[in-house]
C-alpha positions as YAML, in Angstrom:
chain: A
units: angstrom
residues:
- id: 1
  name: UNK
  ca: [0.07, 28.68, 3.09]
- id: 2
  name: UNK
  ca: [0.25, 24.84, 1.43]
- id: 3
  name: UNK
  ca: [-0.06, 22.12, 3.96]
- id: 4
  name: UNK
  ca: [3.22, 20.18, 3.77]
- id: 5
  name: UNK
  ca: [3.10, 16.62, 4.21]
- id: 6
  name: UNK
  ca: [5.70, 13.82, 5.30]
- id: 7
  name: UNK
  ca: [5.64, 10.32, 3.61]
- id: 8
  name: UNK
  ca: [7.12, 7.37, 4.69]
- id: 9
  name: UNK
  ca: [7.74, 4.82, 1.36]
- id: 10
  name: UNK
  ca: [7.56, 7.40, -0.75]
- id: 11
  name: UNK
  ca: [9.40, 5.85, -3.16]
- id: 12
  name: UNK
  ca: [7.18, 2.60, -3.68]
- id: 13
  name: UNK
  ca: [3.93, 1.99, -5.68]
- id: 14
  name: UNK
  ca: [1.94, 3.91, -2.80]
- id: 15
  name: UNK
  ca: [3.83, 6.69, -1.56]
- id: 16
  name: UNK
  ca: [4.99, 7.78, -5.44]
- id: 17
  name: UNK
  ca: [1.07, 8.11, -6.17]
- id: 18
  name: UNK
  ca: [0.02, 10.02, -3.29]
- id: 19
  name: UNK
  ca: [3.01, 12.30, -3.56]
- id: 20
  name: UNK
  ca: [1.78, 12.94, -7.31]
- id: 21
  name: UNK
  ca: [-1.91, 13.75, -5.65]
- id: 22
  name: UNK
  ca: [-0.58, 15.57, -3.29]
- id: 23
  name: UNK
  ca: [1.29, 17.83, -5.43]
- id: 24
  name: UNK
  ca: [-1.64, 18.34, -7.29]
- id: 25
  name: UNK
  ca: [-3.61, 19.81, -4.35]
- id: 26
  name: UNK
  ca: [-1.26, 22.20, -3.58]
- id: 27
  name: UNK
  ca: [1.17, 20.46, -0.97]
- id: 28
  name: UNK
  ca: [4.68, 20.56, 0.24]
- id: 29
  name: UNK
  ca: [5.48, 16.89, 0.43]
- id: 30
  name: UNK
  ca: [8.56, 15.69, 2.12]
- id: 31
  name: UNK
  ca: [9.75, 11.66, 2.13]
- id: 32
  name: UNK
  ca: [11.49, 9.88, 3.96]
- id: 33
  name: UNK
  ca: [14.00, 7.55, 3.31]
- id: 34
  name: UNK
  ca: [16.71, 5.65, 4.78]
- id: 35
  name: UNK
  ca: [19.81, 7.09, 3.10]
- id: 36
  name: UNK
  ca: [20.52, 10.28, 0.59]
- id: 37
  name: UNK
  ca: [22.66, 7.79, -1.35]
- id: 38
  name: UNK
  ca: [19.36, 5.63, -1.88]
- id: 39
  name: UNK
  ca: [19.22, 5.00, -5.94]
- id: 40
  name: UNK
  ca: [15.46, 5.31, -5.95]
- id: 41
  name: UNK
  ca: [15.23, 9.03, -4.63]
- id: 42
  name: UNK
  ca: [16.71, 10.03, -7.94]
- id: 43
  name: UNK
  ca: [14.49, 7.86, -9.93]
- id: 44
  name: UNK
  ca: [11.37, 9.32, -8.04]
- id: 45
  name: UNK
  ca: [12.26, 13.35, -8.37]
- id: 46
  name: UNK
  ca: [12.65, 12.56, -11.58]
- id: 47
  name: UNK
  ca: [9.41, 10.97, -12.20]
- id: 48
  name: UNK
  ca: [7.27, 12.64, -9.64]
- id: 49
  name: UNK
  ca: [8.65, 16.13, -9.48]
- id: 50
  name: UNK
  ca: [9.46, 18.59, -6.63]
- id: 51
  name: UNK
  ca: [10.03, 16.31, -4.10]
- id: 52
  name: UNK
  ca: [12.20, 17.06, -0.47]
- id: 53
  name: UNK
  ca: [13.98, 14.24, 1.20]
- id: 54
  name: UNK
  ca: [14.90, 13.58, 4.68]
- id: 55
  name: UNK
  ca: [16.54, 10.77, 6.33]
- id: 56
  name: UNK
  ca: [15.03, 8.73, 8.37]
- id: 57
  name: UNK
  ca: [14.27, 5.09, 9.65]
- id: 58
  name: UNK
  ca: [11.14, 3.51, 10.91]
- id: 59
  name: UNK
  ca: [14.27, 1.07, 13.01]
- id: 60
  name: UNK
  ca: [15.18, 4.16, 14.89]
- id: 61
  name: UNK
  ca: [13.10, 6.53, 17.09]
- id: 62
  name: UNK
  ca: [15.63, 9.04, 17.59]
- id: 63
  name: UNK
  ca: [15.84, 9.81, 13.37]
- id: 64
  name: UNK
  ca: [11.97, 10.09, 13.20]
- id: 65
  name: UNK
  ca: [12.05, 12.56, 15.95]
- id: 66
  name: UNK
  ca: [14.80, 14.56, 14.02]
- id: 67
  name: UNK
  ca: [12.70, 13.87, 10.82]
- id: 68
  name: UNK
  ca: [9.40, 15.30, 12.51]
- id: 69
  name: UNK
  ca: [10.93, 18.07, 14.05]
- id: 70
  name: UNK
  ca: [13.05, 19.19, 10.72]
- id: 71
  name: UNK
  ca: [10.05, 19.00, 8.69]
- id: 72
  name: UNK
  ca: [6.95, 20.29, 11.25]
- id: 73
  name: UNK
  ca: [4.45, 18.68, 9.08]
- id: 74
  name: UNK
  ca: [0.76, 19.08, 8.99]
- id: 75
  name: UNK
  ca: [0.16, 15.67, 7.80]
- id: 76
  name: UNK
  ca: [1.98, 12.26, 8.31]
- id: 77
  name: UNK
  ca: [1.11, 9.14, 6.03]
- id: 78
  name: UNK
  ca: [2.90, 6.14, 6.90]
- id: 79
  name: UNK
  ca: [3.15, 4.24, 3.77]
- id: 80
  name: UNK
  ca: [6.59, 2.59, 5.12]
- id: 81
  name: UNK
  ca: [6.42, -1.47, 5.79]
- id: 82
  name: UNK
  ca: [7.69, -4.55, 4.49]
- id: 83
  name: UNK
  ca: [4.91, -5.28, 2.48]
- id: 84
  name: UNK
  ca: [5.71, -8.22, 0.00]
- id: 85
  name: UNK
  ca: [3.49, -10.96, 1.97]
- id: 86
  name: UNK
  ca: [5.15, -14.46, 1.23]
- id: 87
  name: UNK
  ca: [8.48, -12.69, 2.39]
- id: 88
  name: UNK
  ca: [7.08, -12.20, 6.02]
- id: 89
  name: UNK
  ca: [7.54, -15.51, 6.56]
- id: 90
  name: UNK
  ca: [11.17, -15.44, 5.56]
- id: 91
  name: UNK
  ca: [11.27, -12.56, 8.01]
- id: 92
  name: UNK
  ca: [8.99, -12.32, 10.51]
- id: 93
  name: UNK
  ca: [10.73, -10.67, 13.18]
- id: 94
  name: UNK
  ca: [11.94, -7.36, 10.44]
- id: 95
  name: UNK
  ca: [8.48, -7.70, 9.68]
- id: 96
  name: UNK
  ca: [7.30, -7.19, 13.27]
- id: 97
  name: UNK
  ca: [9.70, -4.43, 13.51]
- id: 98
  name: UNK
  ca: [9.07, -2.50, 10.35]
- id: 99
  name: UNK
  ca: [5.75, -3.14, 9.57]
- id: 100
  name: UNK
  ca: [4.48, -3.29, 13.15]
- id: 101
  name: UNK
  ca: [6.98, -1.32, 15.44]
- id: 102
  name: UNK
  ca: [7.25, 0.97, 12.72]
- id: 103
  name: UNK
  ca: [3.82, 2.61, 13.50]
- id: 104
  name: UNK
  ca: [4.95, 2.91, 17.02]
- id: 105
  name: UNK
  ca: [7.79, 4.55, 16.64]
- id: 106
  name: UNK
  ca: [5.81, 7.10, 13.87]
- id: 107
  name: UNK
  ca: [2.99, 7.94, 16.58]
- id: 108
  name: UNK
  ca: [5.93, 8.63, 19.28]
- id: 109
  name: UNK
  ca: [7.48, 11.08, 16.85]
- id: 110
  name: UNK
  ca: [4.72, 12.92, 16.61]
- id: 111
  name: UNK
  ca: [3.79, 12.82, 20.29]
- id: 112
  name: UNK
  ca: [6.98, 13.90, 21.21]
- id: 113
  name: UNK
  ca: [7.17, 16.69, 19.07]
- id: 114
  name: UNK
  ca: [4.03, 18.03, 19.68]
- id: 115
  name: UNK
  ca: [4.89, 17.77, 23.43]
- id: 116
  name: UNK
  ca: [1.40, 15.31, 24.01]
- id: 117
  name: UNK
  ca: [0.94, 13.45, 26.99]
- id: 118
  name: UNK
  ca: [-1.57, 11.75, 29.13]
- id: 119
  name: UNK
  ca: [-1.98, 15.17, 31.21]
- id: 120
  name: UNK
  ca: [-1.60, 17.52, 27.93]
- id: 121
  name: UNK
  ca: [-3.77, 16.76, 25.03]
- id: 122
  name: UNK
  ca: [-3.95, 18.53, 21.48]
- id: 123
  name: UNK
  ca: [-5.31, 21.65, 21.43]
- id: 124
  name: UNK
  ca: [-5.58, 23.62, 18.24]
- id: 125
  name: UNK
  ca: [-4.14, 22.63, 15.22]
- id: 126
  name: UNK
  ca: [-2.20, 19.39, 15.12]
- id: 127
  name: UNK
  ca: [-0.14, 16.96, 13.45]
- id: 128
  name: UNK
  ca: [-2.47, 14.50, 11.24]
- id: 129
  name: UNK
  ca: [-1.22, 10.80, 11.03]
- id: 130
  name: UNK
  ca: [-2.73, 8.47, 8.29]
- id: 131
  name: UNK
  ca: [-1.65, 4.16, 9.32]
- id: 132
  name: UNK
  ca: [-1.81, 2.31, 5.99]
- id: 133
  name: UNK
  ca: [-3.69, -0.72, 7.24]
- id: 134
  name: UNK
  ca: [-4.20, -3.58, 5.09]
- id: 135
  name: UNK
  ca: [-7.12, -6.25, 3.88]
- id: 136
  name: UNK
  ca: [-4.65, -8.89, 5.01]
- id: 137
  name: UNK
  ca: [-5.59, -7.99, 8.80]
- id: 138
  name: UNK
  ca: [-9.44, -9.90, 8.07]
- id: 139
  name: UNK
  ca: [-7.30, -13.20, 6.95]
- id: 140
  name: UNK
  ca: [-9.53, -15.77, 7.55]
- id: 141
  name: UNK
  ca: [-12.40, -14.00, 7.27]
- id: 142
  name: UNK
  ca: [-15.46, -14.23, 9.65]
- id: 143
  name: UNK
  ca: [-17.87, -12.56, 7.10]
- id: 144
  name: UNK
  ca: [-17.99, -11.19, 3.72]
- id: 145
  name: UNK
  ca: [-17.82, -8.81, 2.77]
- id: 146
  name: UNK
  ca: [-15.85, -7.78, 5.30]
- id: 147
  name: UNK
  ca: [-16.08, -3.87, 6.74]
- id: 148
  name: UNK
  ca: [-14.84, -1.66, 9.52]
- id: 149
  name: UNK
  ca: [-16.47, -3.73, 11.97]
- id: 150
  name: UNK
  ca: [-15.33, -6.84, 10.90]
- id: 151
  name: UNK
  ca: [-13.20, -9.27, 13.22]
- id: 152
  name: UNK
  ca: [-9.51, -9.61, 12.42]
- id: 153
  name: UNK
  ca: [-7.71, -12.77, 11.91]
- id: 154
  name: UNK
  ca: [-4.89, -12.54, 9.89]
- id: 155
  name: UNK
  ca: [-2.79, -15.21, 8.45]
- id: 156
  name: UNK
  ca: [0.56, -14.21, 8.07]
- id: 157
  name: UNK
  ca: [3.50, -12.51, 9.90]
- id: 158
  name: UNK
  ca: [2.87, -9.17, 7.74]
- id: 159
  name: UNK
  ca: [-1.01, -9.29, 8.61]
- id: 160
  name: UNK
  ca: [-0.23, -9.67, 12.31]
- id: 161
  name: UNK
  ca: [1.97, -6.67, 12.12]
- id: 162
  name: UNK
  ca: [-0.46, -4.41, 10.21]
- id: 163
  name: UNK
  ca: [-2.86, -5.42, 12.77]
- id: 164
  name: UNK
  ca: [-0.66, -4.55, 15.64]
- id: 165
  name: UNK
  ca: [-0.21, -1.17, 13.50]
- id: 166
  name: UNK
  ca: [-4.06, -0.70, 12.82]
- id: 167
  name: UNK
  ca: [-4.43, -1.11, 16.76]
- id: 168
  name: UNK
  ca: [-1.87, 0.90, 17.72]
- id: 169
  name: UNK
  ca: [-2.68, 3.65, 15.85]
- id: 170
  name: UNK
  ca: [-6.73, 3.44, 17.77]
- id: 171
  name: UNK
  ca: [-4.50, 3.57, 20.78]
- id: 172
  name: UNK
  ca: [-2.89, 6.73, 20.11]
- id: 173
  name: UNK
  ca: [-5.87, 7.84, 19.21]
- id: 174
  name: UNK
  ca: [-8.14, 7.04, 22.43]
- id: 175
  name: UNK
  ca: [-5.15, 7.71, 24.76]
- id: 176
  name: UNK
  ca: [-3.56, 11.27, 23.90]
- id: 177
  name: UNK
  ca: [-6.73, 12.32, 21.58]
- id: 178
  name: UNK
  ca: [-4.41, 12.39, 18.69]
- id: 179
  name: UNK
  ca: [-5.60, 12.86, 15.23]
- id: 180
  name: UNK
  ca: [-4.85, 9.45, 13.97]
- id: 181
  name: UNK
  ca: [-6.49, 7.24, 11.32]
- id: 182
  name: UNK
  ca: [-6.23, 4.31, 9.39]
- id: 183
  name: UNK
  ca: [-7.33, 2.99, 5.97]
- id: 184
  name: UNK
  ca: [-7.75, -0.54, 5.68]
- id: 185
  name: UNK
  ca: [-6.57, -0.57, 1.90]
- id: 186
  name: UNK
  ca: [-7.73, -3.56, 0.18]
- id: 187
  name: UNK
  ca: [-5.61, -5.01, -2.99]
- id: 188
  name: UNK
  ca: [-4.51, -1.98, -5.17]
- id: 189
  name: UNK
  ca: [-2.12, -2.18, -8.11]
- id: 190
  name: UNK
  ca: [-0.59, -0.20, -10.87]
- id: 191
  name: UNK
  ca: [2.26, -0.57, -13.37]
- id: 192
  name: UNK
  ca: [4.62, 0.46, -10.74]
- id: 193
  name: UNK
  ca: [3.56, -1.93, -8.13]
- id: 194
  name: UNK
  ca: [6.98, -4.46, -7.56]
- id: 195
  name: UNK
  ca: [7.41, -7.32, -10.57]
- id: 196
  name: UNK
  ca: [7.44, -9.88, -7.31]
- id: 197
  name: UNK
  ca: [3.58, -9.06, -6.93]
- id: 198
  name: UNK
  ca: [1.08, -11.62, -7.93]
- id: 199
  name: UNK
  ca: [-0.66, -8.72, -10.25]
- id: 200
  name: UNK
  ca: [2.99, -7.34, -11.71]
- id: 201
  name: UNK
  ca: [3.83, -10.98, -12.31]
- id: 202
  name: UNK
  ca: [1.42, -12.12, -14.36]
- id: 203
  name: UNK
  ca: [1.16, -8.87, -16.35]
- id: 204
  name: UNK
  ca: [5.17, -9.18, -16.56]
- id: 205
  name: UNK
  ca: [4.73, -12.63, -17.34]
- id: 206
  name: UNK
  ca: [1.98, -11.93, -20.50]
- id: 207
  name: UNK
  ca: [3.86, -9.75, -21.70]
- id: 208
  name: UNK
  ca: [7.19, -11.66, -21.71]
- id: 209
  name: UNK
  ca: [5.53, -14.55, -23.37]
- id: 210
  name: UNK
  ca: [4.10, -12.41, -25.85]
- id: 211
  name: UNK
  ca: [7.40, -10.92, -27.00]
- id: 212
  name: UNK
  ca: [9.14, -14.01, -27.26]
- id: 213
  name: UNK
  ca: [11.22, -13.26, -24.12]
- id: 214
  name: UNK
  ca: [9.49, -16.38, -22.31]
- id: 215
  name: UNK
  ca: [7.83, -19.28, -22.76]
- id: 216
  name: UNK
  ca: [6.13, -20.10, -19.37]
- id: 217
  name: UNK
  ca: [4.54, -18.26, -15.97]
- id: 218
  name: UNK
  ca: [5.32, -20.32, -12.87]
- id: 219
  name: UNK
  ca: [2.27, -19.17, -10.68]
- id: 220
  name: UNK
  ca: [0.51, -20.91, -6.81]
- id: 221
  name: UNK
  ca: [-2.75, -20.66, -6.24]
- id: 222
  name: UNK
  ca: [-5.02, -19.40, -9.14]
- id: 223
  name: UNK
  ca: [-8.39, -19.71, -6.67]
- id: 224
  name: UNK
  ca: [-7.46, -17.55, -4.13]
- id: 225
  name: UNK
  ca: [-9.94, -14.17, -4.64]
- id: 226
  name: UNK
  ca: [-9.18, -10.31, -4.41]
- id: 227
  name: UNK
  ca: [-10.89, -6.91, -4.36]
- id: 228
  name: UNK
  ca: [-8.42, -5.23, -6.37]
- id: 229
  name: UNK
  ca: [-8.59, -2.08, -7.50]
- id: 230
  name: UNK
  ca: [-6.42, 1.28, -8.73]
- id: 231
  name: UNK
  ca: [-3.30, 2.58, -6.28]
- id: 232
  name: UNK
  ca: [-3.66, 6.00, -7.48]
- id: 233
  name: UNK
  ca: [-7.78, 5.59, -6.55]
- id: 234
  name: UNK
  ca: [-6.62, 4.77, -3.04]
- id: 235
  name: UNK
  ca: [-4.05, 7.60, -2.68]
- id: 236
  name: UNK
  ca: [-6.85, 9.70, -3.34]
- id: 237
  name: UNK
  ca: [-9.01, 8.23, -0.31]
- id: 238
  name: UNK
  ca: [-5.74, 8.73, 1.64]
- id: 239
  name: UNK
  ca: [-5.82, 12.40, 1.76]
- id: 240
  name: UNK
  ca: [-9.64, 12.80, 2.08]
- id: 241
  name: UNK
  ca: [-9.08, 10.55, 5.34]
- id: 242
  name: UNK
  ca: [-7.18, 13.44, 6.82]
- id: 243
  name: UNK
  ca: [-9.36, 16.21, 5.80]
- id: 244
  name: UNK
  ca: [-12.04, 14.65, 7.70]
- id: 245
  name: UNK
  ca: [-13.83, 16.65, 10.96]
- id: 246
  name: UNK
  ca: [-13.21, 13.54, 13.02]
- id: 247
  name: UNK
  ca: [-10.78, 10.89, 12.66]
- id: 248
  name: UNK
  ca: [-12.17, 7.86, 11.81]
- id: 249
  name: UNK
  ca: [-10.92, 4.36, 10.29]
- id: 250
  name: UNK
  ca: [-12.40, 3.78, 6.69]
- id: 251
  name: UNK
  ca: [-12.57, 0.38, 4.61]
- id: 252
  name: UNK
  ca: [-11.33, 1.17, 0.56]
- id: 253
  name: UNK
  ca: [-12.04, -1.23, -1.86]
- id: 254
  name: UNK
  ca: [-14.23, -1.71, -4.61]
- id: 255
  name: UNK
  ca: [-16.65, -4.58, -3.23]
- id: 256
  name: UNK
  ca: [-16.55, -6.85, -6.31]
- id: 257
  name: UNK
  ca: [-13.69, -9.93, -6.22]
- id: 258
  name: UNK
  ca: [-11.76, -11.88, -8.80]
- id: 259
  name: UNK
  ca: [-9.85, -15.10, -8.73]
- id: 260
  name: UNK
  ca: [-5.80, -15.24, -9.62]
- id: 261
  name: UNK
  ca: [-7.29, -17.38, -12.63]
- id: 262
  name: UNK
  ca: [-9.17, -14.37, -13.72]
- id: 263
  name: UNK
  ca: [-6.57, -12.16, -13.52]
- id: 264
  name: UNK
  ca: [-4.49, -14.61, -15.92]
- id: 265
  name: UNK
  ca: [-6.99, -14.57, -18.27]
- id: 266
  name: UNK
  ca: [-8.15, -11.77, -18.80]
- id: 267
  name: UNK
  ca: [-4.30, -10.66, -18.87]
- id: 268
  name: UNK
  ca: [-3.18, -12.88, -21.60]
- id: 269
  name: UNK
  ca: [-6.68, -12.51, -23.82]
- id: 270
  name: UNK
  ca: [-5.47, -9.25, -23.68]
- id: 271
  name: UNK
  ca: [-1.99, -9.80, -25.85]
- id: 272
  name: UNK
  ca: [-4.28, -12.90, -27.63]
- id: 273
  name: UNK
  ca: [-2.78, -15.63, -26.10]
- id: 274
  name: UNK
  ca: [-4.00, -18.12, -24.50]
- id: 275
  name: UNK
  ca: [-3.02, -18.10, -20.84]
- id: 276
  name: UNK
  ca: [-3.42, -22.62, -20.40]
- id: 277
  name: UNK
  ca: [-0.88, -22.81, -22.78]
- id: 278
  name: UNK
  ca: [1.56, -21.14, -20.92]
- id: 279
  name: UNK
  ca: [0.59, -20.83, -17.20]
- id: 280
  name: UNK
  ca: [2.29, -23.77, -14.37]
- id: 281
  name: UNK
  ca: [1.07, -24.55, -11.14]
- id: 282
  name: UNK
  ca: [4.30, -24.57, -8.97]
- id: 283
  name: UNK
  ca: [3.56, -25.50, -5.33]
- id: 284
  name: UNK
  ca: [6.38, -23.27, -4.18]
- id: 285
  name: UNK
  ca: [4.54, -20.13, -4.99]
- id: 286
  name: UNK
  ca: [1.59, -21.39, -2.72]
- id: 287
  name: UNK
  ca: [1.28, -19.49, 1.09]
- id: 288
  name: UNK
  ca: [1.91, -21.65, 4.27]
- id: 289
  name: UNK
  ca: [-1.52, -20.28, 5.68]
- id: 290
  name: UNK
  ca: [-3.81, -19.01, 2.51]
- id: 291
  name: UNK
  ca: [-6.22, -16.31, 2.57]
- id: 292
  name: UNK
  ca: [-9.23, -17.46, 0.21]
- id: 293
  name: UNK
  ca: [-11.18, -14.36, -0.05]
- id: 294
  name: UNK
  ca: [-10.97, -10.91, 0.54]
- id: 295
  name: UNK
  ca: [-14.02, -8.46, -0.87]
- id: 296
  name: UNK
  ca: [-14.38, -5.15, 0.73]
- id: 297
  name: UNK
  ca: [-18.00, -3.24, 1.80]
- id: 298
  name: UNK
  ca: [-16.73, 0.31, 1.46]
- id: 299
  name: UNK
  ca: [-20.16, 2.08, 1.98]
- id: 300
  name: UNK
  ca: [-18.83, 4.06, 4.79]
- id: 301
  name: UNK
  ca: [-15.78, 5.49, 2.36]
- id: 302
  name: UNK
  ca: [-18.21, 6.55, 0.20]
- id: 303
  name: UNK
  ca: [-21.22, 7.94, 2.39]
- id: 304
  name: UNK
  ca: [-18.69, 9.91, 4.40]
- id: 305
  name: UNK
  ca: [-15.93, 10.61, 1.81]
- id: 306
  name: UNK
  ca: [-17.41, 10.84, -1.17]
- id: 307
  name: UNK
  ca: [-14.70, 8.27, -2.12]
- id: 308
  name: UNK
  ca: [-15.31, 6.07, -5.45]
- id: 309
  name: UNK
  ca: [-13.10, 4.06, -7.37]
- id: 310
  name: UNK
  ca: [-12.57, 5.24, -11.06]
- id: 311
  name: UNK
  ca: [-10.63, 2.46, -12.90]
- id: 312
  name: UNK
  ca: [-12.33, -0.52, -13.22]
- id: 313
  name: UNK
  ca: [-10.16, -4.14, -12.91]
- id: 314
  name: UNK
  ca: [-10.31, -4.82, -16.55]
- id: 315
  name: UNK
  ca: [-9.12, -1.06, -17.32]
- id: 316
  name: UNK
  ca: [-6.23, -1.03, -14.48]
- id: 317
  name: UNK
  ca: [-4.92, -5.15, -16.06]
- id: 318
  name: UNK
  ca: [-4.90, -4.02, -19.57]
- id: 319
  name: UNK
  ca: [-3.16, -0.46, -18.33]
- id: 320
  name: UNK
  ca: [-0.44, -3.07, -16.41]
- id: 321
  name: UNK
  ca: [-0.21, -5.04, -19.45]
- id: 322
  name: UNK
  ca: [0.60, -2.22, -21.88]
- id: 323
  name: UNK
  ca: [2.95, -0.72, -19.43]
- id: 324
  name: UNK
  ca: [4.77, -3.67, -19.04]
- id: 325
  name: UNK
  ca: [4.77, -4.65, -23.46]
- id: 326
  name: UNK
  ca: [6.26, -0.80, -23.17]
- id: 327
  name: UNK
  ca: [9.07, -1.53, -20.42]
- id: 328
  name: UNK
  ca: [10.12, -4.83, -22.03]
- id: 329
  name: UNK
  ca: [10.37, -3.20, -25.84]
- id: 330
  name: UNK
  ca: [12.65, -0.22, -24.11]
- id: 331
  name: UNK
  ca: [14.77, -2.84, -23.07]
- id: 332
  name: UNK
  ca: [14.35, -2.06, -19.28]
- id: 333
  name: UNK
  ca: [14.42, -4.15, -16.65]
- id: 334
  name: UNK
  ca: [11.69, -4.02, -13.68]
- id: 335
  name: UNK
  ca: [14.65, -4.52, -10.99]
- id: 336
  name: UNK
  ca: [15.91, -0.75, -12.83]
- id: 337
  name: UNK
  ca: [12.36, 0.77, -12.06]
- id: 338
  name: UNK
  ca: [11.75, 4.27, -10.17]
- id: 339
  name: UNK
  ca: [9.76, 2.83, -7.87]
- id: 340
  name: UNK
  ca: [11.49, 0.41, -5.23]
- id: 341
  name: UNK
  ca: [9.88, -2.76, -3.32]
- id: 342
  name: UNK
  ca: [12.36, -1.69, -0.56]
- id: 343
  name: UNK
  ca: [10.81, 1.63, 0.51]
- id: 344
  name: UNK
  ca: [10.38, 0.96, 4.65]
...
């Protein structure tokens, strides 16, 4: 029999890849969403395929319990957050309660329904939950690169929630020896990741500029530096997670880092236009509390998983770039996409 899998935020960048690689492989996958009449659900069976939907909020306990228990699943990835940074400072406290609480609520699903407790722990097969943890939990980093051992201290309201999310999850994990893990996902990116991204932006913004649709790119910070890397690499890394012996936490990145100011200029070489002529520095795109570097030492992904990265940076900005020259000729906007920023 397929394993069948749940996934909340299916419909955005991350859950609409590993659905796709999950298909692949064989799986039933299920998502969850907040409403049937959601616009996006649609958009994504269209797009992705054969696809089942239940309702469901990471807000409310009592609807992930009904999810859990309509779907039984063998495996639960919880994709679902709030996970545009700059906007957790506009709203920290859905932040905390989506991004962070959310996890909770996901772990007492599954307890519940698979009637765990501190007297009654797994035994046979059980439920497998997968925490999408982020790079944003190091923050200001203490060393780099920076691994699983590597102290947290994050710098914004969303990196405080993932963290409370990463730890809860090691909780759940020590306390009713669930099988619970979390990737800590460093910057990943694709032409469906949301236009408000830095990445989407810029490649948005290139490609605007090059059609004569725009003149200028408002930007922040150009120094700031990223591992970034391929989303449908790290939906890969997501499964292999759960199809481990032992449930472990893994680092996924690529190790090697590039500026903002890289990223613009490699994206606008790429249409042949030079990016100084076009780019502003507009202090209103800059964080409250920045985080300067972020590089990830993934040797234990790929000693123990076998995991590698495929698409290098320069492949994955020119395949965002030629996406986006694509969208913009069709005459679509990037608000009208399949794949939805709000997917928590």
């Amino acid at each position: 029999m397929s394993r069948r899998a749940l996934i909340t935020g299916i419909t955005g960048q991350d859950g609409s890849y590993l659905a796709e690689h999950l298909l692949e492989r064989g799986y039933e996958v299920w998502g969850l969403v907040r409403g049937q009449a959601n616009p996006h659900v649609s958009r994504l069976r269209k797009h992705i395929g054969d696809v089942q939907i239940t309702t469901g909020d990471l807000l409310d306990q009592g609807s992930l319990i009904s999810a859990v228990e309509r779907v039984r699943p063998d495996e639960v990835y919880n994709l679902g957050a709030i996970s545009y940074v700059p906007m957790s400072w506009q709203q920290a406290e859905l932040t905390a309660e989506v991004t962070g609480m959310g996890v909770l609520r996901t772990l007492e699903a599954i307890r519940v329904v698979s009637g765990i407790s501190p007297s009654r722990t797994p035994d046979g097969e059980q439920i497998r939950f997968y925490q999408a943890s982020s790079s944003e939990m190091f923050g200001m980093v203490r060393e780099t690169p920076q691994n699983e051992k590597t102290p947290f201290h994050p710098r914004s309201p969303y990196g405080v929630a993932k963290t409370y999310g990463h730890y809860i999850t090691q909780n759940y994990r020590e306390s009713y020896g669930m099988f619970a893990v979390s990737g800590i996902l460093f910057n990943h990116e694709s032409p469906r990741r949301g236009a408000e991204f830095v990445t989407r932006k810029v490649t948005l913004g290139a490609a605007r500029i090059k059609l004569g649709l725009a003149s200028e790119l408002r930007l922040g910070n150009l120094e700031a530096r990223r591992d970034w890397g391929y989303a449908g690499d790290y939906a890969r890394a997501m499964r292999m997670m759960l199809n481990q012996g032992t449930p472990e936490d893994y680092v996924i990145g690529t190790g090697q880092t590039q500026s903002v100011r890289d990223l613009v200029e490699f994206a606008f070489t790429s249409v042949g236009l030079n990016w100084e002529d076009h780019v502003v520095l507009d202090e209103r795109y800059t964080r409250p509390a920045e985080v300067d570097l972020l590089c990830a030492d993934p040797k234990k992904a790929r000693e123990q998983l076998g995991w590698e990265p495929r698409v290098t940076f320069e492949e994955l900005v020119s395949m965002m770039v030629e996406s986006d020259l694509r969208l913009l000729s069709e005459s679509v906007r990037p608000e009208d996409e399949p794949f939805s920023p709000d997917h928590w």
